[in-house]
mmCIF file of C-alpha atoms in Angstrom:
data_model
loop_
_atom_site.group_PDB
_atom_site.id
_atom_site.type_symbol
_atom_site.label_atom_id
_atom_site.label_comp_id
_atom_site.label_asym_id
_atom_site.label_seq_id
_atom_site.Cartn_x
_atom_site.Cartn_y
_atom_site.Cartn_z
ATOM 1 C CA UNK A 28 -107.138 30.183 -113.904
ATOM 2 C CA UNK A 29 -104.837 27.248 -113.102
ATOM 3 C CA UNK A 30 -104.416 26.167 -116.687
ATOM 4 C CA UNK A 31 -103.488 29.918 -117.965
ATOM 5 C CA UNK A 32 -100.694 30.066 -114.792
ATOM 6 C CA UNK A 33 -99.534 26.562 -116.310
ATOM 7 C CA UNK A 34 -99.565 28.049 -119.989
ATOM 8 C CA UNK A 35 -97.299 30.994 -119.052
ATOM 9 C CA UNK A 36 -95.143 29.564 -116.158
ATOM 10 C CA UNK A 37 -93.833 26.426 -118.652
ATOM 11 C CA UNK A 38 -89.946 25.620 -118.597
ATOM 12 C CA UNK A 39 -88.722 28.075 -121.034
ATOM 13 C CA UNK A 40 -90.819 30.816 -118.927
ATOM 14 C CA UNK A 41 -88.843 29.931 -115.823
ATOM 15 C CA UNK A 42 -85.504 29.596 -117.450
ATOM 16 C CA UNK A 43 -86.104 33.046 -118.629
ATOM 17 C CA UNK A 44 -87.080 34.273 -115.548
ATOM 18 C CA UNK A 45 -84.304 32.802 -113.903
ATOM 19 C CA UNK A 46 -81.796 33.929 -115.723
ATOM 20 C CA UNK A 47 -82.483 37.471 -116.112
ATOM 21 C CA UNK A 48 -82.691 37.227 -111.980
ATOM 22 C CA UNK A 49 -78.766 36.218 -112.208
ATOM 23 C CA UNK A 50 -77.806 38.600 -114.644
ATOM 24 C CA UNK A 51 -79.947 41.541 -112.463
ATOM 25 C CA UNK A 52 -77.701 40.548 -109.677
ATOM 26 C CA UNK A 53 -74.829 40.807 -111.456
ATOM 27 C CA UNK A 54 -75.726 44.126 -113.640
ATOM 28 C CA UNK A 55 -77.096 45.784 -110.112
ATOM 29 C CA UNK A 56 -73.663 46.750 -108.439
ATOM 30 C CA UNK A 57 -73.168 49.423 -112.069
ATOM 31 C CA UNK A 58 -76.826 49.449 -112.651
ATOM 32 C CA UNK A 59 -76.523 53.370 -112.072
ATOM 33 C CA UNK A 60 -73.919 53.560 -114.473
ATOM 34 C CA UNK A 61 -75.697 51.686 -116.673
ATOM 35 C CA UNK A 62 -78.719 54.267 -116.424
ATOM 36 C CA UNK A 63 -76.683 57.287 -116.404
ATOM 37 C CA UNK A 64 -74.971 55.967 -119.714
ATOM 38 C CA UNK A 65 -78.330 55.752 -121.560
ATOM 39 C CA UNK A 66 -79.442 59.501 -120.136
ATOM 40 C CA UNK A 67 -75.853 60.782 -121.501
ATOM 41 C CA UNK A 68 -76.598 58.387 -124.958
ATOM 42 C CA UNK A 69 -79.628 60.518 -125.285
ATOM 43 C CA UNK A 70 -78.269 64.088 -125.419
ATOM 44 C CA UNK A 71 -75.172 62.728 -127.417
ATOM 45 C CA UNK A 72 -76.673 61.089 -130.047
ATOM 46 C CA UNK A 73 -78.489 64.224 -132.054
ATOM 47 C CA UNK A 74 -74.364 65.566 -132.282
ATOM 48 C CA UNK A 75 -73.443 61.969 -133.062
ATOM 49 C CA UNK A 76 -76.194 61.975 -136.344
ATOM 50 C CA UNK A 77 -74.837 65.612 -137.219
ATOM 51 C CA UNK A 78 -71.122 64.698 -136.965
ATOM 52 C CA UNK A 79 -72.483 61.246 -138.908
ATOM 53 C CA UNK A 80 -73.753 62.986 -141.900
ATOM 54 C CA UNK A 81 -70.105 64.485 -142.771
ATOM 55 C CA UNK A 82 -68.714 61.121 -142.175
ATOM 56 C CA UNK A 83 -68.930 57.468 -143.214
ATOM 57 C CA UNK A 84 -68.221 55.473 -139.619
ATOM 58 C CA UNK A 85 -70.849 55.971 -136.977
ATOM 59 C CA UNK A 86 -67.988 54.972 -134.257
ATOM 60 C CA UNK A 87 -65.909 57.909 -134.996
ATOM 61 C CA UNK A 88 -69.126 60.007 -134.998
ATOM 62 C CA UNK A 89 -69.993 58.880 -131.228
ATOM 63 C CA UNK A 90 -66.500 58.756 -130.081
ATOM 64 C CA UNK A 91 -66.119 62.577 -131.288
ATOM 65 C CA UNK A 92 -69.829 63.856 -130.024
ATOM 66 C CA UNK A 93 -68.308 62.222 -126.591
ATOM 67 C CA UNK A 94 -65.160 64.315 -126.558
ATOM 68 C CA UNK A 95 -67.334 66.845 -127.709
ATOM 69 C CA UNK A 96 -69.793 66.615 -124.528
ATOM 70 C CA UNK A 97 -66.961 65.903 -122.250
ATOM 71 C CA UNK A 98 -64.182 68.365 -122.986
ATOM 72 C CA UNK A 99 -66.541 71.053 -121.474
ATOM 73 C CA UNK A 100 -66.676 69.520 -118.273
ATOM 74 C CA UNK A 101 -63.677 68.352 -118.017
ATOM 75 C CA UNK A 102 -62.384 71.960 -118.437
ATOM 76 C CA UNK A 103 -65.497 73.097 -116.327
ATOM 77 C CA UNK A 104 -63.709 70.865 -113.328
ATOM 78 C CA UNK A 105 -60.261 72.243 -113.665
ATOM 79 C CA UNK A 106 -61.818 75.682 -114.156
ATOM 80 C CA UNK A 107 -62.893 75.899 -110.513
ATOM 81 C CA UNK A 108 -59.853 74.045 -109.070
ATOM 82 C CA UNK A 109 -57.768 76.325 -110.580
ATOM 83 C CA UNK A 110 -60.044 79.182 -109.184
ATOM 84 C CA UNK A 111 -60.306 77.606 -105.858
ATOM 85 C CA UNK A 112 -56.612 77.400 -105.544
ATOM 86 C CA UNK A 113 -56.140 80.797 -106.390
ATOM 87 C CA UNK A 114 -58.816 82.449 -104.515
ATOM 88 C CA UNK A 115 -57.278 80.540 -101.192
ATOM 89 C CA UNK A 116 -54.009 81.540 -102.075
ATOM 90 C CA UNK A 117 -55.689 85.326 -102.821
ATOM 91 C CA UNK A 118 -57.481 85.004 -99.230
ATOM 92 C CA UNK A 119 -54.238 84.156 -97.322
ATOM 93 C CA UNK A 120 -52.063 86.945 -99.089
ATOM 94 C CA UNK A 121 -54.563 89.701 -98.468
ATOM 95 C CA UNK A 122 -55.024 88.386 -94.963
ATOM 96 C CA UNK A 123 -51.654 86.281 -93.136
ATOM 97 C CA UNK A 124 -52.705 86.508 -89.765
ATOM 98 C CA UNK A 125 -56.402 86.127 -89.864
ATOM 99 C CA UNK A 126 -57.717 82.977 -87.702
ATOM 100 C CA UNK A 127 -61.262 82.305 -86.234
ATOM 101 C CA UNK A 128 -60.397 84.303 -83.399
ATOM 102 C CA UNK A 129 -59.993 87.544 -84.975
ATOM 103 C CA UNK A 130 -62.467 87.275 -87.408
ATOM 104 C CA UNK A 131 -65.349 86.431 -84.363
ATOM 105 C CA UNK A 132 -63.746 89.532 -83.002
ATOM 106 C CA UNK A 133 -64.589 91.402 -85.948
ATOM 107 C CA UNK A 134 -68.269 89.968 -86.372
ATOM 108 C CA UNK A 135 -69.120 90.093 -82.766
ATOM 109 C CA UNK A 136 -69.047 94.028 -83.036
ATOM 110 C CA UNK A 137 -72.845 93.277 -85.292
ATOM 111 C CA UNK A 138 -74.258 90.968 -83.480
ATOM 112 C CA UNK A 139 -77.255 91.606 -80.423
ATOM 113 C CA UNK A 140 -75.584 92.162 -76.959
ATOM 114 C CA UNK A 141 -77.320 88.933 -75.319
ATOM 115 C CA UNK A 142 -75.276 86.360 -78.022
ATOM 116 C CA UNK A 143 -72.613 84.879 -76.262
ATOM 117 C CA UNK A 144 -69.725 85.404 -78.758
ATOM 118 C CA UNK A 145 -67.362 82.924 -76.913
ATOM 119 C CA UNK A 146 -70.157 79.982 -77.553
ATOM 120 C CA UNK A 147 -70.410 80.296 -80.825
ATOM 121 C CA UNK A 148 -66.661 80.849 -81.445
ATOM 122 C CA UNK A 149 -66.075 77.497 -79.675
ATOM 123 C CA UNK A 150 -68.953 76.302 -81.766
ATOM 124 C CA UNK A 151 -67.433 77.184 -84.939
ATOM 125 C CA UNK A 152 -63.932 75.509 -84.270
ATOM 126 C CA UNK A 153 -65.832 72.180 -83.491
ATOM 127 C CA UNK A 154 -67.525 72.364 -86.888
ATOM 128 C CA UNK A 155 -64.379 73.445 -88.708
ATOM 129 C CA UNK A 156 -62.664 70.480 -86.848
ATOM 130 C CA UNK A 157 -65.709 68.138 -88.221
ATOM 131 C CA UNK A 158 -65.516 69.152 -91.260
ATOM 132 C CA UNK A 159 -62.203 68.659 -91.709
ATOM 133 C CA UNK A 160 -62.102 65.330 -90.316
ATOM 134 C CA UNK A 161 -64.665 64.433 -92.775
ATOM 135 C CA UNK A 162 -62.724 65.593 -95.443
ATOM 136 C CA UNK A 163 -59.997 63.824 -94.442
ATOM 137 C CA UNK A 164 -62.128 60.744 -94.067
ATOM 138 C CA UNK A 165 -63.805 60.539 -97.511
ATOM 139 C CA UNK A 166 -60.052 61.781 -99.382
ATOM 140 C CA UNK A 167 -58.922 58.379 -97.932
ATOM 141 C CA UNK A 168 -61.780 56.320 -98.961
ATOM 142 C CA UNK A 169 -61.980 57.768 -102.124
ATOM 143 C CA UNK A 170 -58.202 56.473 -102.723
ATOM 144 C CA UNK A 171 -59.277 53.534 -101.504
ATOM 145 C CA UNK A 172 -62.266 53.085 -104.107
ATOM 146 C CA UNK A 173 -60.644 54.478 -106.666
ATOM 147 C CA UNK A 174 -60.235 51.305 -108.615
ATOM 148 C CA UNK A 175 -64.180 50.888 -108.094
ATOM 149 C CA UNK A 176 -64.322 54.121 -109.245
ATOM 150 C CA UNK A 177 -62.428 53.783 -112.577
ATOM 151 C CA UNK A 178 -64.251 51.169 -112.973
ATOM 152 C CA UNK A 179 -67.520 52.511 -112.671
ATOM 153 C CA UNK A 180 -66.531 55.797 -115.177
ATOM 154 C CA UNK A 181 -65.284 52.602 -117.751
ATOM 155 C CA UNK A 182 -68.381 51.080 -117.129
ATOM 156 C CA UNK A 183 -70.098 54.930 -118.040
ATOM 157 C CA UNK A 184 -68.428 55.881 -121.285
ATOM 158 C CA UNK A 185 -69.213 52.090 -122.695
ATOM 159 C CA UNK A 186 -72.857 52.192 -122.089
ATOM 160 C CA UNK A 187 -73.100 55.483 -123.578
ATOM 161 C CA UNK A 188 -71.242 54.475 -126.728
ATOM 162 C CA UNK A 189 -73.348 51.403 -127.224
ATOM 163 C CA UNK A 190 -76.611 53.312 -126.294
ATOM 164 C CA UNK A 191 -75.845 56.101 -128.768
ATOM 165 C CA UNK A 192 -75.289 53.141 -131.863
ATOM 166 C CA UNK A 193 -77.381 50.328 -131.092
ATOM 167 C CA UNK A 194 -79.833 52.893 -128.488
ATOM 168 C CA UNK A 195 -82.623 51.928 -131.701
ATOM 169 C CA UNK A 196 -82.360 48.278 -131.697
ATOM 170 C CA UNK A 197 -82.275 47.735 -127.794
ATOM 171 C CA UNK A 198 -85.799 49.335 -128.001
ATOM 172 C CA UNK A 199 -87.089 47.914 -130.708
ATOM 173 C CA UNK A 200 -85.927 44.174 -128.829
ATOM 174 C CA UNK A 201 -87.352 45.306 -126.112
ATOM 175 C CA UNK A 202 -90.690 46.139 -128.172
ATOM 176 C CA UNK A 203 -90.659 42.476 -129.302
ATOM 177 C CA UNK A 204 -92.058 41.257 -126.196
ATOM 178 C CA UNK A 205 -94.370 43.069 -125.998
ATOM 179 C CA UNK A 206 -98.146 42.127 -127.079
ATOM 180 C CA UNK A 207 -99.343 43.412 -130.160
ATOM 181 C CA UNK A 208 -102.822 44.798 -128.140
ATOM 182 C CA UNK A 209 -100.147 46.299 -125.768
ATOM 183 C CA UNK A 210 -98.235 47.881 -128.367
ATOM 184 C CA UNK A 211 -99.691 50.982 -128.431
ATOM 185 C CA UNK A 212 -99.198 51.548 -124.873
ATOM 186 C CA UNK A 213 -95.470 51.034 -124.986
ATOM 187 C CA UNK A 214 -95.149 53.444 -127.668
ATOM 188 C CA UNK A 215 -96.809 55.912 -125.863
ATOM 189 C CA UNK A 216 -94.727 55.350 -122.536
ATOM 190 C CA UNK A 217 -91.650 55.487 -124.718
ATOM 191 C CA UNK A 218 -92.570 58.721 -125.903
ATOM 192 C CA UNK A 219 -93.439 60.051 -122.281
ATOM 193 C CA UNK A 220 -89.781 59.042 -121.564
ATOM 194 C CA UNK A 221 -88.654 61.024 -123.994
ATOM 195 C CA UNK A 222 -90.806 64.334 -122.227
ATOM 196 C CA UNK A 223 -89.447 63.414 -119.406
ATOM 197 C CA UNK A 224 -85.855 63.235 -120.049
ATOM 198 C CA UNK A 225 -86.270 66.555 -122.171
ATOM 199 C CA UNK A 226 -88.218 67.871 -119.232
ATOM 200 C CA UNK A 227 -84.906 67.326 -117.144
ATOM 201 C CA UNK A 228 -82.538 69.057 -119.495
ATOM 202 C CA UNK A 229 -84.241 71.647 -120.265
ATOM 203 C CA UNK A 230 -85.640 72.509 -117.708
ATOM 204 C CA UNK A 231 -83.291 72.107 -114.889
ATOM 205 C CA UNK A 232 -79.834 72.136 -116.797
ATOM 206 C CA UNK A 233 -80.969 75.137 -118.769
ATOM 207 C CA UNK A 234 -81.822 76.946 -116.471
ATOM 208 C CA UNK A 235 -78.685 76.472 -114.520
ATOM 209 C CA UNK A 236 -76.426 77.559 -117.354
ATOM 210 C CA UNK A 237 -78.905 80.329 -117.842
ATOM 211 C CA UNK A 238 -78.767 81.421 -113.776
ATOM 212 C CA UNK A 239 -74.994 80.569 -114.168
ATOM 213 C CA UNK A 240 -74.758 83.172 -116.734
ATOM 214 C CA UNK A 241 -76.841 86.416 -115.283
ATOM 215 C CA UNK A 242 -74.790 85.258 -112.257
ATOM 216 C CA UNK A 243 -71.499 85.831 -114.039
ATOM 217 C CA UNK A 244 -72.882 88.848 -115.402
ATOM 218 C CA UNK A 245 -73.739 90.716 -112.575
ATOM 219 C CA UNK A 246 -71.216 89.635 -109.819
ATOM 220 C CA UNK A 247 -68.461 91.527 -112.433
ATOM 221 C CA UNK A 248 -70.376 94.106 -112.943
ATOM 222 C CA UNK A 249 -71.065 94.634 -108.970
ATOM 223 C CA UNK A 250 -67.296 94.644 -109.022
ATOM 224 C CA UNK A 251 -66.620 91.331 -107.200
ATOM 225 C CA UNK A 252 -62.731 89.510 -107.723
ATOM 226 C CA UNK A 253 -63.993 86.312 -108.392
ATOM 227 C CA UNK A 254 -67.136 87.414 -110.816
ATOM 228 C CA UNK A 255 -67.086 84.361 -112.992
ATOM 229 C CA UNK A 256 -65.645 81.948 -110.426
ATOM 230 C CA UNK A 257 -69.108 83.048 -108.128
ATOM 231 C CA UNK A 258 -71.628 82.932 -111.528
ATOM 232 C CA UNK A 259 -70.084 79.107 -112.231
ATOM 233 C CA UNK A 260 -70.535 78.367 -108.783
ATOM 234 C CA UNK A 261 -73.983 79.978 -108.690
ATOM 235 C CA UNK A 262 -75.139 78.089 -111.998
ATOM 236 C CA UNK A 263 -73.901 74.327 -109.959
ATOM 237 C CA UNK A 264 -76.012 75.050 -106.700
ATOM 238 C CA UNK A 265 -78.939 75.820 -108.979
ATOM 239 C CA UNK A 266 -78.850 71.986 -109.813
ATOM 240 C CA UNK A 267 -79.193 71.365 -106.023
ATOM 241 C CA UNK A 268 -82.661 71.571 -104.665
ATOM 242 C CA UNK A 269 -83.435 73.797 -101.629
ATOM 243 C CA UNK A 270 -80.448 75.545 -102.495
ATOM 244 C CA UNK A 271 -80.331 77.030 -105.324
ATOM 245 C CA UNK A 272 -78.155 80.568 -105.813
ATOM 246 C CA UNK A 273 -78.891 82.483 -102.140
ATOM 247 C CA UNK A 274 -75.987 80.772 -100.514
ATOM 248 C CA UNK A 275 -73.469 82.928 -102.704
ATOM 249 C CA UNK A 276 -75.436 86.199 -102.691
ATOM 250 C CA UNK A 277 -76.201 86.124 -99.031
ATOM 251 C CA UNK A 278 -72.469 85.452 -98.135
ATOM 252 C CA UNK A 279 -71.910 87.999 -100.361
ATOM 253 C CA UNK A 280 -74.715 90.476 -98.629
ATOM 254 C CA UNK A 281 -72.779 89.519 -95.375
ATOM 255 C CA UNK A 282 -69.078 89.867 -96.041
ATOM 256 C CA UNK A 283 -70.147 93.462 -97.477
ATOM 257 C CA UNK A 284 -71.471 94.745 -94.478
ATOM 258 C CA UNK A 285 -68.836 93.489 -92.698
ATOM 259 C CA UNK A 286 -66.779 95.580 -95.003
ATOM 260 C CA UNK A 287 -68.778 98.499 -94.881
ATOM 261 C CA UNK A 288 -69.932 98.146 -98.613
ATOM 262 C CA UNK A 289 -73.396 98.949 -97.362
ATOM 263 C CA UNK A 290 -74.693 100.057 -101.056
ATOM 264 C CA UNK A 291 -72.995 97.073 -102.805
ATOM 265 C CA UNK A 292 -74.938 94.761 -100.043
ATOM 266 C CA UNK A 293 -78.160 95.915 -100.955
ATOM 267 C CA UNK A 294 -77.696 95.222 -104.842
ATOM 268 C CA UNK A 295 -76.417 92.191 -104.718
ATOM 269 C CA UNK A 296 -79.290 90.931 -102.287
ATOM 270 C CA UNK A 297 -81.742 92.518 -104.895
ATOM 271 C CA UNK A 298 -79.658 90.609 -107.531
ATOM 272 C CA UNK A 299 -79.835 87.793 -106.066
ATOM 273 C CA UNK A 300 -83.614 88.266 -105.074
ATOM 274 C CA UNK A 301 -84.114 88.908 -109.004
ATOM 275 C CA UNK A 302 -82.133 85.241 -109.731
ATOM 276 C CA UNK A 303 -84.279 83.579 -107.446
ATOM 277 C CA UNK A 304 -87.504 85.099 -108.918
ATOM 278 C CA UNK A 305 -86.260 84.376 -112.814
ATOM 279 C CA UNK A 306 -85.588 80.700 -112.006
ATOM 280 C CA UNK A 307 -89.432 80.562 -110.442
ATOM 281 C CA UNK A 308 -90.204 81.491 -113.940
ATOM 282 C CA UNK A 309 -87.939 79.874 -116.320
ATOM 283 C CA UNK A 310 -87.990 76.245 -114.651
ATOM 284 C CA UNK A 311 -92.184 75.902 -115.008
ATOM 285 C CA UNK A 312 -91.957 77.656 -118.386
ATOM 286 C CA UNK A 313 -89.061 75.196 -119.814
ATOM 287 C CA UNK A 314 -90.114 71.641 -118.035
ATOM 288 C CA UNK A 315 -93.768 72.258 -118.541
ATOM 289 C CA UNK A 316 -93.201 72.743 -122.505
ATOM 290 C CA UNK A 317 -92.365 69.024 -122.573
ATOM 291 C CA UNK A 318 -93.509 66.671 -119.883
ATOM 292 C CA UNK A 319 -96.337 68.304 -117.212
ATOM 293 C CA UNK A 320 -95.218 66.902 -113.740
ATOM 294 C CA UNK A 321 -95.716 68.326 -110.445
ATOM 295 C CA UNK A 322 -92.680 70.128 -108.637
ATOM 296 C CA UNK A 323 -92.948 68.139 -105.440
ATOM 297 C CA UNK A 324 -92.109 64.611 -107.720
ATOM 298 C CA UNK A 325 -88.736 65.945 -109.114
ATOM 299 C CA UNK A 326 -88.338 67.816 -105.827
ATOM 300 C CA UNK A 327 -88.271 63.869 -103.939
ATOM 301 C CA UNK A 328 -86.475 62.734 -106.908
ATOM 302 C CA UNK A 329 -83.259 65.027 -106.222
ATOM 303 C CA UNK A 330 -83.432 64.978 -102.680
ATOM 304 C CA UNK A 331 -83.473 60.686 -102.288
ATOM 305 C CA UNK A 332 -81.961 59.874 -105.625
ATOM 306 C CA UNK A 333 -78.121 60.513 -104.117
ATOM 307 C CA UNK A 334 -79.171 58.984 -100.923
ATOM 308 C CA UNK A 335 -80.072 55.816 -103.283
ATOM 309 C CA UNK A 336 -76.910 56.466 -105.853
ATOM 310 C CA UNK A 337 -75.075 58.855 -104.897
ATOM 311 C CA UNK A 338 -74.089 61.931 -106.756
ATOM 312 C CA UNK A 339 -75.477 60.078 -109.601
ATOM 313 C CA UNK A 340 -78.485 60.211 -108.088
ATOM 314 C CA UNK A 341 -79.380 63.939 -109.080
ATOM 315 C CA UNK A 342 -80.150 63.385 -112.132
ATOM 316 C CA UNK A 343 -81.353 59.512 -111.435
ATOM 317 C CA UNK A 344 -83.787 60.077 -109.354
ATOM 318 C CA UNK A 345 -86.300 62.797 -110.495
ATOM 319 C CA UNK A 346 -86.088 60.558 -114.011
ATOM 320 C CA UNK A 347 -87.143 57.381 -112.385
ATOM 321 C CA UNK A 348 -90.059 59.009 -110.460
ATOM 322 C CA UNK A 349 -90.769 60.991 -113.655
ATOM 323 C CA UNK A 350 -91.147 58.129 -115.705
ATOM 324 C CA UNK A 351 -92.897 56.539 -113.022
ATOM 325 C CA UNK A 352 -95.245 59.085 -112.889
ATOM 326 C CA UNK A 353 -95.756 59.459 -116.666
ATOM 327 C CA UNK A 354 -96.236 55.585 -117.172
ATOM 328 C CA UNK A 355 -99.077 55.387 -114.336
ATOM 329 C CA UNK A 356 -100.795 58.850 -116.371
ATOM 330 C CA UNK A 357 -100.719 56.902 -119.754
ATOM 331 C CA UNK A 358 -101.710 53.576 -117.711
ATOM 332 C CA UNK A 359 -104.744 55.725 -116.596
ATOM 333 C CA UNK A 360 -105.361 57.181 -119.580
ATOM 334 C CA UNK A 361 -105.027 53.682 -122.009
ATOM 335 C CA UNK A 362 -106.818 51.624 -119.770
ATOM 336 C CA UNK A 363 -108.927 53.081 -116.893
ATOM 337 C CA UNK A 364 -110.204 56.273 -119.203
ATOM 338 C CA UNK A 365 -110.370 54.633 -122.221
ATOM 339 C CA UNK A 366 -108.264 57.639 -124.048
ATOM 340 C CA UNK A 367 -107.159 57.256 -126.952
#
């Protein structure tokens, strides 16, 4: 056993070793950039081989599937600031004078005789204060990481071009070192990668443009102002574990009977019942089709991925523990089970 640890470990071993330990310290800092880059490279490069085979340089072909990609949301962001400034501006024309007070006034006519009104109205101010102190807080540190920032999003777009051309030949490198009797393994957890990341756009992306669209749908129809605005908003909670669309139906349900809308509130809450119930049957329907993992793993994977990464970390996290889980299953399978 001593000679074969001698074999392996000689000097050009441990030169390797150490070196790709330096450059892992160095690459760590963007290393979710770096990942994020090669998820984007993956659903860019099928428009980057179409837009390829009508013309002759494969950089203009990425550079224009990645304008292509982007421009959407890009206008998707501007879309809902430009909502968002209109539906505050629409909130304090149709109501000048309304503060916490008089709106607890208002609400404290439907709630139970034994809730003490002034609590929770004193409740309510402290949160409103929190949360705008914490607003406040992270504006300010966001100016003052904005140069990390830019440089993370530089960092982005340049792993995703380079995935999307040289994406093949990084792999196949990669394959290189890789035993010939082991070959067949790595092939196979390639492929599961593939499932996986599939798994995650179809499946959860999908489904929130397709939420995100009934959602539009029906809000206009019900007759609500902000119809779209509400179905965009309803399609980006559906990315959000736990959530998911009944924090914009049940405000709704709620701001209607405080209106008196009494028959609207019931349809929406049965809409929104019906949105809940379609994604408990599109989700399984579209991730199962390509990779077959259990709920709870990409449930983890979006709640600690943005506690590891940050934002990033939605769609980080149920990957890594994805592919984690789909290398161990062909692991058991290649060398435990003896499946071929």
């Amino acid at each position: 056993m001593g000679l074969n640890i001698k074999n392996y470990l000689n000097p050009p071993v441990l030169l390797v070793i150490f070196l790709v330990i330096i450059s892992l310290m160095f690459v760590f800092p963007v290393l979710n950039m770096v990942i994020l880059g090669a998820i984007l490279a993956y659903g860019i490069r099928p428009i980057a081989n179409k837009i390829q085979s009508k013309l002759k340089y494969s950089s203009i072909s990425i550079l224009l599937a990645m304008v292509v990609v982007l421009i959407p949301l890009i206008l998707l962001l501007f879309y809902i600031v430009f909502e968002l400034s209109i539906f505050v501006s629409w909130i304090l024309a149709n109501n000048p004078n309304t503060d916490v007070n008089s709106v607890m006034s208002q609400i404290s006519s439907y709630l139970p005789s034994y809730v003490d009104v002034n609590s929770l109205n004193s409740y309510l101010d402290s949160v409103i204060s929190n949360v705008g102190s914490y607003l406040l807080n992270y504006s300010v540190k966001f100016v003052g990481k904005f140069a990390n920032v830019t440089l993370d999003l530089f960092i982005l777009v340049c792993s995703v071009f380079y995935f999307v051309r040289d994406g093949e030949n990084c792999l196949e490198f990669i394959r290189s070192f890789v035993p010939d009797d082991s070959k067949e393994f790595f092939d196979k957890t390639v492929s599961s990668v593939e499932d996986v990341l599939k798994s995650i756009f179809y499946g959860h992306f999908l489904t929130s443009v397709i939420i995100g669209i009934f959602g539009c749908i029906g809000y206009s129809l019900l007759g609500y102002p902000f119809g779209i605005f509400l179905g965009v908003l309803t399609g980006i909670l559906q990315l959000i574990p736990v959530f998911g669309p009944w924090p914009i139906y049940w405000a709704l349900f709620f701001i209607d009977v405080a209106s008196g809308n009494y028959i609207r509130a019931v349809i929406v809450l049965f809409f929104g019942f019906f949105l809940s119930t379609v994604d408990m049957y599109i989700r399984p329907a579209l991730s199962s089709h390509y990779a077959d993992i259990h709920p709870l793993i990409l449930l983890i994977g979006f709640l600690a991925g943005p506690l590891v990464y940050g934002i990033v970390g939605f769609v980080v996290g149920p990957l890594i523990l994805g592919i984690t889980y789909e290398v161990l299953d062909c692991y058991r399978k290649e060398y435990l089970l003896g499946d071929d």
